[in-house]
Amino acid sequence: MQSYAPRTEISTYCSLCGSVDTATVQRSTFNVHAKQSDVPPSVERCVDGVQNNAEQTLQPKPFVQRPESLSAPSFEIDPFVQLSLHEKDSVVHFLVVTSRSTALALRNMIARHENMSRLTLERKEKNAANLQIEFGNHRCTKACLILRSEAIRAGITSAPAITATDFQEASLILRLRSGKRKVVVKQENPRKRRKTADENIVVREFPIILSQAEKDKIVREFRESTSNMALKRYECSFCGKLEAASEVKMKSVTSLDIGLLDKAVERLRITCSQPHIETFSRQSLINDSTYVLCHLCNLSVTNNVFRSLPLRSYANGLWIGEVPSELRDLTFLEEQCIARARATRCMYKINLGPTGQLAARGNVCILPQDASSFL
């Protein structure tokens, strides 16, 4: 008598992702020559059950998508009421002191009050005791929002709903997220994907109401950018470049070593037969004792010594002589108006900052310009 143990494939599925996997198991059988009566009924039922399970393929369960996180709830205008500052303080005092709200309820309240945080300095959640102390020291402002349910619990039942203007201003200060989150459906076709992205653009209502702090910031930045110090320009002593006062460097005449530039100028005087070439412009000196260096010329200075010739310096063969007094202090717009030719070129900056690399694109077109029409 011979016995055998055939292999049977059983299909299983993952309860998390629903993928079907096939596994090979070994099923024990009885002697092929054994009589059916010799097999116990219980064992026979077990063998039949294994065989039936081997032949049956389980269907994967449908995948159930988890709900989105509710850590950042959305806010609408309806549940909030319009209260005075004294009424807001009374509602907060009732909820914190009288009714003894839980820590979870206090954390949810903090999101609707200005200048408060639910986290400690170590970025941990505050407990109920710390939240009660913080609410005890808090005084409500115009931006603080009170729910209608909170006002009713405190005994204020006839409070009107908050206006849309006040709610929008409070939302900007508290950085609340209003409305429901839009779900962007992934599209296979790029044209459909672009159309879906255009449809999901949220258009904010006009006009946008700014807080007083944002208005003050805009006015302050405008005054700083249009101040005399921001608009003032200095002429570089070694290349003649006009640069903002905040970007130039001042070097004393006695401390800066310009020996390298003097040697280059001496060679230029002999080579070009121009004895009037100078190392620097004397008119650009401040009180005849201080050099003015632009950021490009300052790159060639190390430990108050010129280590190399600046690219646009007079000592590099770019001396044009003394500039007349009428043309010495012209602005950029005035220089463009009296120019005899006008050059156009497409320039773009690769790196940001004063030393960012520039690049040109396309052709340079030089057109004649009649300056007499501007005079």
mmCIF file of N, CA, C and O in Angstrom, residues 143-177:
data_model
loop_
_atom_site.group_PDB
_atom_site.id
_atom_site.type_symbol
_atom_site.label_atom_id
_atom_site.label_comp_id
_atom_site.label_asym_id
_atom_site.label_seq_id
_atom_site.Cartn_x
_atom_site.Cartn_y
_atom_site.Cartn_z
ATOM 1 N N ALA A 143 -11.545 90.026 17.577
ATOM 2 C CA ALA A 143 -11.343 88.862 16.715
ATOM 3 C C ALA A 143 -11.773 87.558 17.366
ATOM 4 O O ALA A 143 -11.872 86.541 16.676
ATOM 5 N N CYS A 144 -11.999 87.528 18.669
ATOM 6 C CA CYS A 144 -12.402 86.292 19.342
ATOM 7 C C CYS A 144 -13.826 85.916 18.930
ATOM 8 O O CYS A 144 -14.713 86.777 18.855
ATOM 9 N N LEU A 145 -14.050 84.643 18.689
ATOM 10 C CA LEU A 145 -15.337 84.141 18.217
ATOM 11 C C LEU A 145 -15.995 83.295 19.299
ATOM 12 O O LEU A 145 -15.339 82.475 19.953
ATOM 13 N N ILE A 146 -17.305 83.492 19.465
ATOM 14 C CA ILE A 146 -18.095 82.759 20.452
ATOM 15 C C ILE A 146 -19.174 81.981 19.713
ATOM 16 O O ILE A 146 -19.911 82.547 18.885
ATOM 17 N N LEU A 147 -19.271 80.684 20.007
ATOM 18 C CA LEU A 147 -20.308 79.860 19.401
ATOM 19 C C LEU A 147 -21.675 80.191 20.000
ATOM 20 O O LEU A 147 -21.782 80.633 21.152
ATOM 21 N N ARG A 148 -22.711 79.953 19.216
ATOM 22 C CA ARG A 148 -24.068 80.189 19.714
ATOM 23 C C ARG A 148 -24.395 79.244 20.868
ATOM 24 O O ARG A 148 -25.057 79.633 21.843
ATOM 25 N N SER A 149 -23.922 78.003 20.768
ATOM 26 C CA SER A 149 -24.171 77.051 21.852
ATOM 27 C C SER A 149 -23.485 77.488 23.144
ATOM 28 O O SER A 149 -24.036 77.312 24.239
ATOM 29 N N GLU A 150 -22.296 78.073 23.039
ATOM 30 C CA GLU A 150 -21.612 78.559 24.235
ATOM 31 C C GLU A 150 -22.347 79.740 24.853
ATOM 32 O O GLU A 150 -22.449 79.846 26.086
ATOM 33 N N ALA A 151 -22.856 80.635 24.002
ATOM 34 C CA ALA A 151 -23.604 81.777 24.529
ATOM 35 C C ALA A 151 -24.892 81.327 25.210
ATOM 36 O O ALA A 151 -25.281 81.878 26.254
ATOM 37 N N ILE A 152 -25.565 80.325 24.652
ATOM 38 C CA ILE A 152 -26.807 79.828 25.265
ATOM 39 C C ILE A 152 -26.510 79.178 26.610
ATOM 40 O O ILE A 152 -27.261 79.351 27.584
ATOM 41 N N ARG A 153 -25.423 78.442 26.715
ATOM 42 C CA ARG A 153 -25.061 77.835 27.995
ATOM 43 C C ARG A 153 -24.771 78.890 29.051
ATOM 44 O O ARG A 153 -25.024 78.676 30.237
ATOM 45 N N ALA A 154 -24.230 80.032 28.624
ATOM 46 C CA ALA A 154 -23.931 81.105 29.569
ATOM 47 C C ALA A 154 -25.132 81.985 29.862
ATOM 48 O O ALA A 154 -25.014 82.946 30.636
ATOM 49 N N GLY A 155 -26.296 81.719 29.250
ATOM 50 C CA GLY A 155 -27.508 82.473 29.534
ATOM 51 C C GLY A 155 -27.825 83.557 28.535
ATOM 52 O O GLY A 155 -28.794 84.298 28.721
ATOM 53 N N ILE A 156 -27.062 83.687 27.458
ATOM 54 C CA ILE A 156 -27.325 84.698 26.424
ATOM 55 C C ILE A 156 -28.018 83.989 25.272
ATOM 56 O O ILE A 156 -27.389 83.279 24.480
ATOM 57 N N THR A 157 -29.327 84.179 25.177
ATOM 58 C CA THR A 157 -30.117 83.428 24.192
ATOM 59 C C THR A 157 -30.546 84.250 22.996
ATOM 60 O O THR A 157 -30.956 83.689 21.980
ATOM 61 N N SER A 158 -30.492 85.558 23.083
ATOM 62 C CA SER A 158 -31.012 86.404 21.998
ATOM 63 C C SER A 158 -29.903 87.156 21.274
ATOM 64 O O SER A 158 -30.115 88.268 20.802
ATOM 65 N N ALA A 159 -28.723 86.593 21.208
ATOM 66 C CA ALA A 159 -27.613 87.274 20.538
ATOM 67 C C ALA A 159 -27.750 87.130 19.031
ATOM 68 O O ALA A 159 -28.073 86.044 18.525
ATOM 69 N N PRO A 160 -27.522 88.202 18.268
ATOM 70 C CA PRO A 160 -27.611 88.104 16.801
ATOM 71 C C PRO A 160 -26.410 87.367 16.225
ATOM 72 O O PRO A 160 -25.361 87.238 16.869
ATOM 73 N N ALA A 161 -26.568 86.904 15.001
ATOM 74 C CA ALA A 161 -25.470 86.214 14.319
ATOM 75 C C ALA A 161 -24.400 87.223 13.908
ATOM 76 O O ALA A 161 -24.679 88.396 13.662
ATOM 77 N N ILE A 162 -23.168 86.756 13.841
ATOM 78 C CA ILE A 162 -22.055 87.622 13.475
ATOM 79 C C ILE A 162 -22.158 87.997 12.002
ATOM 80 O O ILE A 162 -22.632 87.212 11.168
ATOM 81 N N THR A 163 -21.751 89.196 11.674
ATOM 82 C CA THR A 163 -21.804 89.649 10.284
ATOM 83 C C THR A 163 -20.674 89.024 9.476
ATOM 84 O O THR A 163 -19.660 88.580 10.027
ATOM 85 N N ALA A 164 -20.867 89.013 8.173
ATOM 86 C CA ALA A 164 -19.849 88.412 7.296
ATOM 87 C C ALA A 164 -18.550 89.201 7.332
ATOM 88 O O ALA A 164 -17.456 88.628 7.254
ATOM 89 N N THR A 165 -18.639 90.515 7.474
ATOM 90 C CA THR A 165 -17.423 91.337 7.510
ATOM 91 C C THR A 165 -16.605 91.051 8.757
ATOM 92 O O THR A 165 -15.384 90.860 8.694
ATOM 93 N N ASP A 166 -17.273 91.007 9.915
ATOM 94 C CA ASP A 166 -16.552 90.719 11.160
ATOM 95 C C ASP A 166 -15.986 89.308 11.165
ATOM 96 O O ASP A 166 -14.884 89.068 11.670
ATOM 97 N N PHE A 167 -16.739 88.370 10.592
ATOM 98 C CA PHE A 167 -16.237 86.995 10.559
ATOM 99 C C PHE A 167 -15.018 86.869 9.654
ATOM 100 O O PHE A 167 -14.061 86.169 9.979
ATOM 101 N N GLN A 168 -15.023 87.565 8.516
ATOM 102 C CA GLN A 168 -13.873 87.495 7.608
ATOM 103 C C GLN A 168 -12.643 88.128 8.242
ATOM 104 O O GLN A 168 -11.530 87.606 8.132
ATOM 105 N N GLU A 169 -12.824 89.245 8.927
ATOM 106 C CA GLU A 169 -11.687 89.890 9.583
ATOM 107 C C GLU A 169 -11.142 89.025 10.711
ATOM 108 O O GLU A 169 -9.926 88.894 10.880
ATOM 109 N N ALA A 170 -12.034 88.399 11.482
ATOM 110 C CA ALA A 170 -11.579 87.509 12.556
ATOM 111 C C ALA A 170 -10.896 86.271 12.001
ATOM 112 O O ALA A 170 -9.920 85.778 12.573
ATOM 113 N N SER A 171 -11.375 85.766 10.873
ATOM 114 C CA SER A 171 -10.755 84.583 10.274
ATOM 115 C C SER A 171 -9.340 84.871 9.814
ATOM 116 O O SER A 171 -8.448 84.026 9.928
ATOM 117 N N LEU A 172 -9.108 86.082 9.280
ATOM 118 C CA LEU A 172 -7.756 86.434 8.856
ATOM 119 C C LEU A 172 -6.813 86.544 10.041
ATOM 120 O O LEU A 172 -5.648 86.148 9.966
ATOM 121 N N ILE A 173 -7.301 87.081 11.151
ATOM 122 C CA ILE A 173 -6.445 87.230 12.330
ATOM 123 C C ILE A 173 -6.182 85.880 12.986
ATOM 124 O O ILE A 173 -5.050 85.555 13.364
ATOM 125 N N LEU A 174 -7.226 85.069 13.118
ATOM 126 C CA LEU A 174 -7.090 83.766 13.774
ATOM 127 C C LEU A 174 -6.596 82.683 12.837
ATOM 128 O O LEU A 174 -6.335 81.559 13.282
ATOM 129 N N ARG A 175 -6.503 82.987 11.531
ATOM 130 C CA ARG A 175 -6.053 82.018 10.524
ATOM 131 C C ARG A 175 -6.945 80.780 10.520
ATOM 132 O O ARG A 175 -6.474 79.638 10.548
ATOM 133 N N LEU A 176 -8.255 81.021 10.495
ATOM 134 C CA LEU A 176 -9.198 79.918 10.419
ATOM 135 C C LEU A 176 -9.397 79.509 8.975
ATOM 136 O O LEU A 176 -9.226 80.310 8.057
ATOM 137 N N ARG A 177 -9.788 78.269 8.773
ATOM 138 C CA ARG A 177 -10.051 77.747 7.434
ATOM 139 C C ARG A 177 -11.554 77.634 7.281
ATOM 140 O O ARG A 177 -12.202 76.805 7.904
#
